[in-house]
mmCIF file of C-alpha atoms and ligand atoms in Angstrom:
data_model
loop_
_atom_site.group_PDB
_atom_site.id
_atom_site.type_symbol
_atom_site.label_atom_id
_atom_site.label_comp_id
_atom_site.label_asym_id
_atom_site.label_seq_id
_atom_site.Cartn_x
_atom_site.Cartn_y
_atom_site.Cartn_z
ATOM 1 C CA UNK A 1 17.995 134.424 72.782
ATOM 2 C CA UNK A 2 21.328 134.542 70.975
ATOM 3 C CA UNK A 3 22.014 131.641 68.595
ATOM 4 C CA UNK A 4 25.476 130.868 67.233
ATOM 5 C CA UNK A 5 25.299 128.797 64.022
ATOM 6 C CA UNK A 6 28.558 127.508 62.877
ATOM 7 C CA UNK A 7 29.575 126.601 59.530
ATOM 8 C CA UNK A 8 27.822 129.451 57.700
ATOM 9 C CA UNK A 9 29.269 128.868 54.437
ATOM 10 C CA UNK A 10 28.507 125.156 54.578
ATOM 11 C CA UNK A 11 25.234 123.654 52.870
ATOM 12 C CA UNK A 12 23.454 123.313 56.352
ATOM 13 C CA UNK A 13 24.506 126.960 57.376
ATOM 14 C CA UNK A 14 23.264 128.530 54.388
ATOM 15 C CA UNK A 15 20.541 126.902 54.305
ATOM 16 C CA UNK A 16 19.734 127.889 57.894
ATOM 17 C CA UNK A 17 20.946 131.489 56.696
ATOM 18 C CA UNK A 18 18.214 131.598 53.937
ATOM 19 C CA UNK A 19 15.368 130.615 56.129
ATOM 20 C CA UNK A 20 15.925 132.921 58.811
ATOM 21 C CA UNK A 21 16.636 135.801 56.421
ATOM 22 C CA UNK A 22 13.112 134.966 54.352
ATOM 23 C CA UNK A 23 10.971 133.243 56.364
ATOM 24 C CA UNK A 24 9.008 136.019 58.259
ATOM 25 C CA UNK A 25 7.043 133.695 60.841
ATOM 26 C CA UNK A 26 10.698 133.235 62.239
ATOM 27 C CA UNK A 27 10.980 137.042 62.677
ATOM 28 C CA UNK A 28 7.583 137.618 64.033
ATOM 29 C CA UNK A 29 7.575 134.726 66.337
ATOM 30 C CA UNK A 30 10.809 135.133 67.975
ATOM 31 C CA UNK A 31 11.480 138.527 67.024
ATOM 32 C CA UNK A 32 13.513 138.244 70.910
ATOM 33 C CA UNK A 33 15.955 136.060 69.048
ATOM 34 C CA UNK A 34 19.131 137.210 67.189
ATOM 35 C CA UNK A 35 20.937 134.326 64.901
ATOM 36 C CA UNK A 36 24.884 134.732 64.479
ATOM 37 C CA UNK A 37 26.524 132.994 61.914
ATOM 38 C CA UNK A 38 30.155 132.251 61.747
ATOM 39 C CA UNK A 39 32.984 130.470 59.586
ATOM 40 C CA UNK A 40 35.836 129.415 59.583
ATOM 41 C CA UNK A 41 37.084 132.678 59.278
ATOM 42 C CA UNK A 42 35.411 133.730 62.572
ATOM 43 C CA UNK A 43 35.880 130.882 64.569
ATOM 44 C CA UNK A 44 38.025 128.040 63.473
ATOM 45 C CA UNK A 45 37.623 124.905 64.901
ATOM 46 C CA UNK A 46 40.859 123.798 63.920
ATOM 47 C CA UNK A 47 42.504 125.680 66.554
ATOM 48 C CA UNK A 48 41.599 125.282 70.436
ATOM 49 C CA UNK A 49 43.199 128.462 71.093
ATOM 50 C CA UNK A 50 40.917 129.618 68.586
ATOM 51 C CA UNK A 51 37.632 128.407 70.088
ATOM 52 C CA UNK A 52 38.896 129.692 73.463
ATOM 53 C CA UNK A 53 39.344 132.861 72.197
ATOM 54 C CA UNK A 54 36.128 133.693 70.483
ATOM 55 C CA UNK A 55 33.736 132.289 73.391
ATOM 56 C CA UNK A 56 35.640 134.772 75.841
ATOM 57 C CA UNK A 57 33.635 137.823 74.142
ATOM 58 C CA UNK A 58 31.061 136.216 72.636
ATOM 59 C CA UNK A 59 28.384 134.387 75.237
ATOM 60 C CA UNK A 60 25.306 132.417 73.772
ATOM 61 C CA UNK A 61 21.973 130.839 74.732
ATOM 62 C CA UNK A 62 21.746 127.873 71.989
ATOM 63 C CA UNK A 63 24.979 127.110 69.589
ATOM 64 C CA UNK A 64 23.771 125.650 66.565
ATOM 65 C CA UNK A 65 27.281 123.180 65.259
ATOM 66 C CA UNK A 66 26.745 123.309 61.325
ATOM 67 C CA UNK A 67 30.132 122.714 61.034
ATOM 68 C CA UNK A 68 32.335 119.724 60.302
ATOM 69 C CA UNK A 69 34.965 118.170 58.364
ATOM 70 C CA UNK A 70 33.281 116.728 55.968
ATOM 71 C CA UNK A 71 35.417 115.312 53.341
ATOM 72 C CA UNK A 72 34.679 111.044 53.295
ATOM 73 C CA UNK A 73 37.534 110.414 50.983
ATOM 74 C CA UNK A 74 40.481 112.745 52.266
ATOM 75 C CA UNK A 75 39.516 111.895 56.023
ATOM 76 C CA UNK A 76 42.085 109.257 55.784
ATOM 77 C CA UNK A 77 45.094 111.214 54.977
ATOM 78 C CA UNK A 78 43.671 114.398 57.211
ATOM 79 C CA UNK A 79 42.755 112.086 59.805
ATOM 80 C CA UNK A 80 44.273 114.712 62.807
ATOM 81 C CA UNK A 81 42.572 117.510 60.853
ATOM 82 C CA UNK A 82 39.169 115.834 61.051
ATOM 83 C CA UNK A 83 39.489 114.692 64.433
ATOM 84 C CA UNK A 84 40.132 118.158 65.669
ATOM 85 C CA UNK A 85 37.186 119.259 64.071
ATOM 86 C CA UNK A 86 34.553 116.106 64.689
ATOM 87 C CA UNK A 87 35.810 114.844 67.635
ATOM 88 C CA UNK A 88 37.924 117.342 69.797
ATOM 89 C CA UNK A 89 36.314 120.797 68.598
ATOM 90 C CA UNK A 90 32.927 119.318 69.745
ATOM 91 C CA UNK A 91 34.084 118.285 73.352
ATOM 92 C CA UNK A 92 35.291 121.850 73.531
ATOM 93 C CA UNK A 93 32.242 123.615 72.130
ATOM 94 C CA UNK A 94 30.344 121.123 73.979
ATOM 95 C CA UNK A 95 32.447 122.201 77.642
ATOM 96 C CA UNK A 96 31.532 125.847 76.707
ATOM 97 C CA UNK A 97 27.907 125.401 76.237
ATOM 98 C CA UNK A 98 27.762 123.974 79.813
ATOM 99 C CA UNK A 99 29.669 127.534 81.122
ATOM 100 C CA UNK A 100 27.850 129.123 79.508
ATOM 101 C CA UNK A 101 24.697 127.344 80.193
ATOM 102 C CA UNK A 102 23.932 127.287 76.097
ATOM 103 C CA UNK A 103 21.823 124.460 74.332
ATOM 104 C CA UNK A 104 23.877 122.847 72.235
ATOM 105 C CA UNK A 105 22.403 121.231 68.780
ATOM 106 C CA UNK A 106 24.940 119.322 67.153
ATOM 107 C CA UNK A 107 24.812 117.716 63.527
ATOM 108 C CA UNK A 108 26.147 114.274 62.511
ATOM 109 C CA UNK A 109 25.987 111.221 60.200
ATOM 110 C CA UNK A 110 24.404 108.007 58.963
ATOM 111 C CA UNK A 111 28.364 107.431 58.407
ATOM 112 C CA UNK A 112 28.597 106.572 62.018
ATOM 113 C CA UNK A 113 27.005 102.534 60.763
ATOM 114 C CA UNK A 114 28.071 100.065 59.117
ATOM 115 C CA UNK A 115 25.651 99.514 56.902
ATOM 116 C CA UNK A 116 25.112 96.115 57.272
ATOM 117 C CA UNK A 117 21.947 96.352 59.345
ATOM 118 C CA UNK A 118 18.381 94.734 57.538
ATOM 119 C CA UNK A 119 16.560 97.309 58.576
ATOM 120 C CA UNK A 120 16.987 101.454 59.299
ATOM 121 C CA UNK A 121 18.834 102.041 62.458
ATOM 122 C CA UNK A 122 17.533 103.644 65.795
ATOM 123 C CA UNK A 123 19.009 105.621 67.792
ATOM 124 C CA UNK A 124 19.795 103.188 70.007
ATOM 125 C CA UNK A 125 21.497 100.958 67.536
ATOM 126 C CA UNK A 126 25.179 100.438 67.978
ATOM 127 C CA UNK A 127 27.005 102.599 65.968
ATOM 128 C CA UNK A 128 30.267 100.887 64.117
ATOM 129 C CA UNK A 129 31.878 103.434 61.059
ATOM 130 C CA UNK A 130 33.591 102.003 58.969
ATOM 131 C CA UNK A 131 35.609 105.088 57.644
ATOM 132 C CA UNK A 132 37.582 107.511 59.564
ATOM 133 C CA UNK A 133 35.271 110.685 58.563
ATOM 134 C CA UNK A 134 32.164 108.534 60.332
ATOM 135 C CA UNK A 135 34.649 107.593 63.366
ATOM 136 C CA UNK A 136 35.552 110.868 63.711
ATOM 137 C CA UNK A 137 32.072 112.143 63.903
ATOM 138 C CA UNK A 138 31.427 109.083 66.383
ATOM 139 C CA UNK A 139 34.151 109.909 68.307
ATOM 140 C CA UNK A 140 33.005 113.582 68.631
ATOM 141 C CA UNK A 141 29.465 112.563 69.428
ATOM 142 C CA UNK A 142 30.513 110.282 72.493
ATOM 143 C CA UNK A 143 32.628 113.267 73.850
ATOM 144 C CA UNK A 144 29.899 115.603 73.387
ATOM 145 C CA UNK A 145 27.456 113.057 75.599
ATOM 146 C CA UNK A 146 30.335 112.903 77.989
ATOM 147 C CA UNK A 147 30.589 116.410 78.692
ATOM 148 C CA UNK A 148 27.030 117.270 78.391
ATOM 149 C CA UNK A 149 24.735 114.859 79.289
ATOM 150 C CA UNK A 150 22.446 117.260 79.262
ATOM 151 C CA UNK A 151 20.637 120.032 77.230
ATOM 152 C CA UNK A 152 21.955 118.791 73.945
ATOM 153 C CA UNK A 153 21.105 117.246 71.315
ATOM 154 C CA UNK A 154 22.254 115.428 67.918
ATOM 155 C CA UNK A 155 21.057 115.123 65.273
ATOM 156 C CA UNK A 156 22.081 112.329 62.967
ATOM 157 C CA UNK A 157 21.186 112.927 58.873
ATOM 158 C CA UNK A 158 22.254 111.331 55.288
ATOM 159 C CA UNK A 159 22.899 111.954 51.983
ATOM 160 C CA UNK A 160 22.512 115.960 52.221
ATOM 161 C CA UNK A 161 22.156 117.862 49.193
ATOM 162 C CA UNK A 162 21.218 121.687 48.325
ATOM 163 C CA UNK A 163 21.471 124.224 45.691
ATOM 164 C CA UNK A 164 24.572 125.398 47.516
ATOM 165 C CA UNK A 165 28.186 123.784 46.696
ATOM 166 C CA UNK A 166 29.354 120.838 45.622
ATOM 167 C CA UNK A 167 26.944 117.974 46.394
ATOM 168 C CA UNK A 168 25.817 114.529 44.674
ATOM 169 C CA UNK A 169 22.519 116.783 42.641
ATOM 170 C CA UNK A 170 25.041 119.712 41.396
ATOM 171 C CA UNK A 171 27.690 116.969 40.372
ATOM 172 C CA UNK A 172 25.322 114.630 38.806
ATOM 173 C CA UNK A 173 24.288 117.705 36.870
ATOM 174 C CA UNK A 174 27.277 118.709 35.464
ATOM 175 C CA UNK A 175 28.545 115.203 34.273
ATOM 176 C CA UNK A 176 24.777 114.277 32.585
ATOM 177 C CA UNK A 177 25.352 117.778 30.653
ATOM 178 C CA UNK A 178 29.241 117.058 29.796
ATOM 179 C CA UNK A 179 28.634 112.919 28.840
ATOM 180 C CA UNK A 180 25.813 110.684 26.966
ATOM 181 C CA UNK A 181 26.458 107.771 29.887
ATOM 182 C CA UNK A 182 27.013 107.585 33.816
ATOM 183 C CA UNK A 183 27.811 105.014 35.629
ATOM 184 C CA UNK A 184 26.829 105.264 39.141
ATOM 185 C CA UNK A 185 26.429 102.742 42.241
ATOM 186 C CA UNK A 186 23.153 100.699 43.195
ATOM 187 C CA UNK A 187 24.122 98.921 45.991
ATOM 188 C CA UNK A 188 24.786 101.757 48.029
ATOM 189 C CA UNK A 189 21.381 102.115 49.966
ATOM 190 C CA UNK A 190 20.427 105.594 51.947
ATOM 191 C CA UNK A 191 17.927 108.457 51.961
ATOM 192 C CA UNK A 192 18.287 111.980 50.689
ATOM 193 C CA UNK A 193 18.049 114.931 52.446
ATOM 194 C CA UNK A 194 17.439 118.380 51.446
ATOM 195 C CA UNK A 195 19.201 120.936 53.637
ATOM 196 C CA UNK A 196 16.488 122.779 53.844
ATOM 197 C CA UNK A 197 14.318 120.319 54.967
ATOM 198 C CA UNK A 198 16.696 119.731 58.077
ATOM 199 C CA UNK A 199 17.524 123.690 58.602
ATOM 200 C CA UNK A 200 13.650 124.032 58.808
ATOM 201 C CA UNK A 201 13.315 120.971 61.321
ATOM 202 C CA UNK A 202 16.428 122.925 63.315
ATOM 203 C CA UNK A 203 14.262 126.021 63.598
ATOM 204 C CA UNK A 204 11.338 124.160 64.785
ATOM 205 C CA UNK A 205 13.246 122.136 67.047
ATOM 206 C CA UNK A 206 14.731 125.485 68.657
ATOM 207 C CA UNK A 207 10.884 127.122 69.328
ATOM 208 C CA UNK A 208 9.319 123.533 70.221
ATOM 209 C CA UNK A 209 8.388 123.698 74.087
ATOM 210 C CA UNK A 210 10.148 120.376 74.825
ATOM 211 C CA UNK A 211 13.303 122.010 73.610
ATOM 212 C CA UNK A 212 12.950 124.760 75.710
ATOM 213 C CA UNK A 213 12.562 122.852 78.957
ATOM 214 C CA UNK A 214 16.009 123.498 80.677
ATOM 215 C CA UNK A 215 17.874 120.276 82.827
ATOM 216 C CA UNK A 216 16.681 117.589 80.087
ATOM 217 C CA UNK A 217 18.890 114.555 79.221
ATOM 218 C CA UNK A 218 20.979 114.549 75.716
ATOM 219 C CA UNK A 219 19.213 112.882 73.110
ATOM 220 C CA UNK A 220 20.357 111.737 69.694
ATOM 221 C CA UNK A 221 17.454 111.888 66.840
ATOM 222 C CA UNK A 222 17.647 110.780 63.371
ATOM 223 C CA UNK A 223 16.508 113.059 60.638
ATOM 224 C CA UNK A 224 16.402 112.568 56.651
ATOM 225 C CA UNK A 225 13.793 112.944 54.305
ATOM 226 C CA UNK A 226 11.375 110.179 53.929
ATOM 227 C CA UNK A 227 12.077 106.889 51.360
ATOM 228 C CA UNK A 228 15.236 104.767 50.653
ATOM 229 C CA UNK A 229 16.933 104.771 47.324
ATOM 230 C CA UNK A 230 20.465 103.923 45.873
ATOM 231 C CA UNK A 231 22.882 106.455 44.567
ATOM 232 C CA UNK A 232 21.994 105.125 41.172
ATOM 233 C CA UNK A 233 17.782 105.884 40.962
ATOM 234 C CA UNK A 234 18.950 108.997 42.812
ATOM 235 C CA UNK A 235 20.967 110.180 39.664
ATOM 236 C CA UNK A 236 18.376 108.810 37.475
ATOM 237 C CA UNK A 237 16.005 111.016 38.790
ATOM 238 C CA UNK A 238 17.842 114.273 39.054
ATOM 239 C CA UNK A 239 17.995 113.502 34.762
ATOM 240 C CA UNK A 240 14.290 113.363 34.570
ATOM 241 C CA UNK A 241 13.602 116.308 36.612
ATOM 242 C CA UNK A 242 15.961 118.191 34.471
ATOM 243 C CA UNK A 243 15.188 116.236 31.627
ATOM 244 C CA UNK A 244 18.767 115.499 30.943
ATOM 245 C CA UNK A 245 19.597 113.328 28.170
ATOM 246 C CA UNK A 246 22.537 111.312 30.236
ATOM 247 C CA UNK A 247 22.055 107.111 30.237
ATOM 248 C CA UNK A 248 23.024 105.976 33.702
ATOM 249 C CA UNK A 249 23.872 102.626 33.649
ATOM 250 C CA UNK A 250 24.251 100.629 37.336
ATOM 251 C CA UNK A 251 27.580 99.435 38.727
ATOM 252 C CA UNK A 252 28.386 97.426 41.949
ATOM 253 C CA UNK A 253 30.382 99.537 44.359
ATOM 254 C CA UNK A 254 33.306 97.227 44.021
ATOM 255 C CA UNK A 255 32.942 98.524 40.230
ATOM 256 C CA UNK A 256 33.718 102.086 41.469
ATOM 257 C CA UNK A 257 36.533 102.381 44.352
ATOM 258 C CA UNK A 258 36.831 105.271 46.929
ATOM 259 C CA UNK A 259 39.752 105.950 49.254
ATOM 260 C CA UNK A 260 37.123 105.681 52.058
ATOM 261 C CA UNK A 261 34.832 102.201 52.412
ATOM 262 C CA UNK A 262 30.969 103.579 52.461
ATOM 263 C CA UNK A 263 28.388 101.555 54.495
ATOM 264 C CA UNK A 264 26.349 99.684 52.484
ATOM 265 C CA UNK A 265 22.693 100.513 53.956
ATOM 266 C CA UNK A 266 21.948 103.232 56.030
ATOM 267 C CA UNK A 267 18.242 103.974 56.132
ATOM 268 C CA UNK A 268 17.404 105.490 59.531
ATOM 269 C CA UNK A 269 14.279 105.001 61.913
ATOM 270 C CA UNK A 270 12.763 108.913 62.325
ATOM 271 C CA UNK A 271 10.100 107.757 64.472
ATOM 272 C CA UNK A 272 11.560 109.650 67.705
ATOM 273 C CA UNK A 273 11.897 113.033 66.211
ATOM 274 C CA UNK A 274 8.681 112.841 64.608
ATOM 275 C CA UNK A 275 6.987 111.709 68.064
ATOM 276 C CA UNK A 276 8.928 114.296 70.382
ATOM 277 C CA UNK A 277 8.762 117.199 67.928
ATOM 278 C CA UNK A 278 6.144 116.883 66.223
ATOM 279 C CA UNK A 279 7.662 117.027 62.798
ATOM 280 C CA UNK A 280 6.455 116.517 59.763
ATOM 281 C CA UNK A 281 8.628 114.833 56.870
ATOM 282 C CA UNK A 282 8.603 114.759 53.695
ATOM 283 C CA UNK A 283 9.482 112.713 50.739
ATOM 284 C CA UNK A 284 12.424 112.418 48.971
ATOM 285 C CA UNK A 285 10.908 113.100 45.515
ATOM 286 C CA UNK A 286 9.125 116.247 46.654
ATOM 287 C CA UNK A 287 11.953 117.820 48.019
ATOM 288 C CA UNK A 288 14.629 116.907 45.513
ATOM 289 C CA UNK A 289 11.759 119.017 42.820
ATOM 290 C CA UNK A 290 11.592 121.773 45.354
ATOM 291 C CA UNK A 291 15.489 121.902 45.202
ATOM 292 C CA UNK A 292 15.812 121.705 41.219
ATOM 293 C CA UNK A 293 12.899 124.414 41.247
ATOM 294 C CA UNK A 294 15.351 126.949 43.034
ATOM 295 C CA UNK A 295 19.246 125.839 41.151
ATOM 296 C CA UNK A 296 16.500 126.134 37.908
ATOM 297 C CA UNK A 297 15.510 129.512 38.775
ATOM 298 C CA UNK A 298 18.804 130.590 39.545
ATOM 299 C CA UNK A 299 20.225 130.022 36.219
HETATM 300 N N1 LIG B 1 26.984 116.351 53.317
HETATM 301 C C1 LIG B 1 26.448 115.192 53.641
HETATM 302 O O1 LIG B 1 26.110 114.367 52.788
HETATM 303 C C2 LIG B 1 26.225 114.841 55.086
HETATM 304 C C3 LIG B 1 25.654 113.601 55.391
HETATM 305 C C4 LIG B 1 25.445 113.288 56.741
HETATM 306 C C5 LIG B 1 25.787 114.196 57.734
HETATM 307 N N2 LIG B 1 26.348 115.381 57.404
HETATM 308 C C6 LIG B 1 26.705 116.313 58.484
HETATM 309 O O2 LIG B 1 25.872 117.447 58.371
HETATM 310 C C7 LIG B 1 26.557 118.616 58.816
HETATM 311 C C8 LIG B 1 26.468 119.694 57.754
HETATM 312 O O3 LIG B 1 27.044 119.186 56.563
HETATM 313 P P1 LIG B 1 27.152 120.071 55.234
HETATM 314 O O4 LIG B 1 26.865 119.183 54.081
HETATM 315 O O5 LIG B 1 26.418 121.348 55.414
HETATM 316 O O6 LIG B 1 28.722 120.332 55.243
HETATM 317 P P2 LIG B 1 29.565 121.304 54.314
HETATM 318 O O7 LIG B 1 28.723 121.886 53.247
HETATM 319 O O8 LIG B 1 30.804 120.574 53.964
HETATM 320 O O9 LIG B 1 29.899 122.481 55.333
HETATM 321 C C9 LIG B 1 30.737 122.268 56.420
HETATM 322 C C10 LIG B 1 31.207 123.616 56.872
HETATM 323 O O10 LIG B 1 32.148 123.391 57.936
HETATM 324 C C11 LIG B 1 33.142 124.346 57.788
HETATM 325 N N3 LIG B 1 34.402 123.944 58.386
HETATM 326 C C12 LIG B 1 35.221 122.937 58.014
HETATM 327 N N4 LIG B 1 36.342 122.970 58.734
HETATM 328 C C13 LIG B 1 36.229 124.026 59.579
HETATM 329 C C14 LIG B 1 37.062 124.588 60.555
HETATM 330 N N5 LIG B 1 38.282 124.109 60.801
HETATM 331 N N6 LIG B 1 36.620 125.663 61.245
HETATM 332 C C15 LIG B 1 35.395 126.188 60.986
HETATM 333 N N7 LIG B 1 34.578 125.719 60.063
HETATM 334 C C16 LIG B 1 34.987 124.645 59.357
HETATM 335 C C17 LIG B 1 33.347 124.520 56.301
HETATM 336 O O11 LIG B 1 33.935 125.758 56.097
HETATM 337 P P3 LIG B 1 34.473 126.231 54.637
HETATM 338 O O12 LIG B 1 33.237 126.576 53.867
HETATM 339 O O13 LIG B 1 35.326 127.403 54.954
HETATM 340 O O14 LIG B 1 35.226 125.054 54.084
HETATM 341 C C18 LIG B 1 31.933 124.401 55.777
HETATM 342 O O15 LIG B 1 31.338 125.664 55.616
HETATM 343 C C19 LIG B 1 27.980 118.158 59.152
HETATM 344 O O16 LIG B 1 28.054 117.911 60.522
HETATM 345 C C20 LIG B 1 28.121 116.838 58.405
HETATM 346 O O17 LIG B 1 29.035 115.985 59.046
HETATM 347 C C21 LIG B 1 26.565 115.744 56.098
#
């Protein structure tokens, strides 16, 4: 099998990157397998002719889409940029995995609700974003379904942080080290998601027999680590991890404008994944410690 990850500098691509490089179970059971990772250097989704180009050569059983523009708060003033890359680069990647007869796994966002729902969406809730980035992303999983209503798949997650990049853990980090107070939003209500976590549910996903059954219907699952929290206990517990002598005091989000509106409440229903795949998730607070363990390690 030849998979084509995308994204590979991204959090989800490295993360991907680090299991498949470590983890030996992943050599030794599919040892007939051979992972490619690309970025934007390799294949840029911001050009069609680009995407054209780089499938001519380059044929695959299962493309892995890791990639994305992923910037909430510039969406709005790069809103062709991001619809190339959520919306139209998908359709396209999404045509070429049916040519090529290629599984197509394809990542997107609790940003594609509201947030105004009482209790955590399905995936057969109707989606409404209320930013461009998360109609964007809509807009590039309805295409996808279009084109390829079958063997693919989506995969919608939240809050994803990592000890790669810039993310809400390494930023909260750096500003409890620089200041004595935060202040940091607690009406903003989601779940955390270690890219890890998700990379290794990708992986099992990919060697699960259900997967492998050809001629199956799209499906849309929703994956993030178990528990709901607000932005605010988030950051409080990143300082007591690290024991990090930083206050952080609770605002309302009106208290702390963004260029792009964020849905309010976006806990998602996992039953589905966890039924079809078998998959086992874990909890917010484990995983967050399992992160910090590594950035700790590293420094
Ligand atoms: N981060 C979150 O909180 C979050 C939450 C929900 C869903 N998601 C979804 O989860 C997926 C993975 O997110 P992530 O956090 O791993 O994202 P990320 O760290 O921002 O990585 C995205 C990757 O996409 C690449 N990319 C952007 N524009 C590209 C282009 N024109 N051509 C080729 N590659 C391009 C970037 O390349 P460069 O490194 O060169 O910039 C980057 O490596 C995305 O689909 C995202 O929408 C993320």
């Amino acid at each position: 099998m030849r998979i084509l990850v995308t994204g590979k500098n991204g959090q989800l691509g490295r993360s991907i990157q680090k299991i498949v490089n470590t983890d030996t179970k992943i050599d030794n059971n599919q040892n007939s397998n051979e992972f490619i990772f690309v970025g934007r250097e390799d294949l840029d989704l911001s050009s069609e002719s680009n995407i054209n180009h780089y499938f001519i050569n380059n044929k695959f059983d299962i493309i892995i889409n890791c990639a994305a523009y992923t910037l909430v708060d510039k969406a709005d003033e790069e809103a062709e940029l991001a619809t190339q890359v959520n919306h139209l680069a998908v359709k396209q990647l999404a045509s070429i995995a049916n040519k090529q007869q290629a599984r197509l796994i394809h990542i997107s966002t609790d940003y594609v609700f509201d947030g105004e729902s009482g209790k955590p969406y399905t995936e057969t809730d109707t989606p409404n974003p209320i930013n461009v980035y998360g109609r964007t992303k809509l807009t590039g999983e309805k295409a996808l379904q279009t084109v390829m209503p079958m063997n693919a798949l989506i995969i919608r997650t939240s809050w994803l942080y990592s000890e790669y990049g810039n993310n809400f853990v390494s930023t909260m980090l750096r500003l409890g080290r620089e200041q004595d107070e935060l202040r940091v939003v607690n009406d903003q209500i989601g779940s955390p998601t270690y890219a890890t976590d998700l990379a290794d549910t990708i992986l099992e996903i990919i060697k699960h027999k259900k997967f492998k059954d050809v001629g199956q219907t799209s499906q849309i699952y929703h994956y993030s680590n178990e528990g709901g929290i607000s932005w605010h206990e988030f950051a409080k517990e990143i300082f007591k991890i690290e024991k990090v002598d930083c206050k952080v005091n609770p605002i309302k989000t009106q208290q702390y404008p963004t260029p792009a509106t964020r849905p309010r409440n976006t806990l998602m229903n996992k039953d589905k994944i966890v039924k079809v795949f078998n998959i086992k998730i874990s909890n917010w607070k484990l995983s967050l410690n399992t992160c910090m363990t590594i950035l700790r390690q590293r420094q």
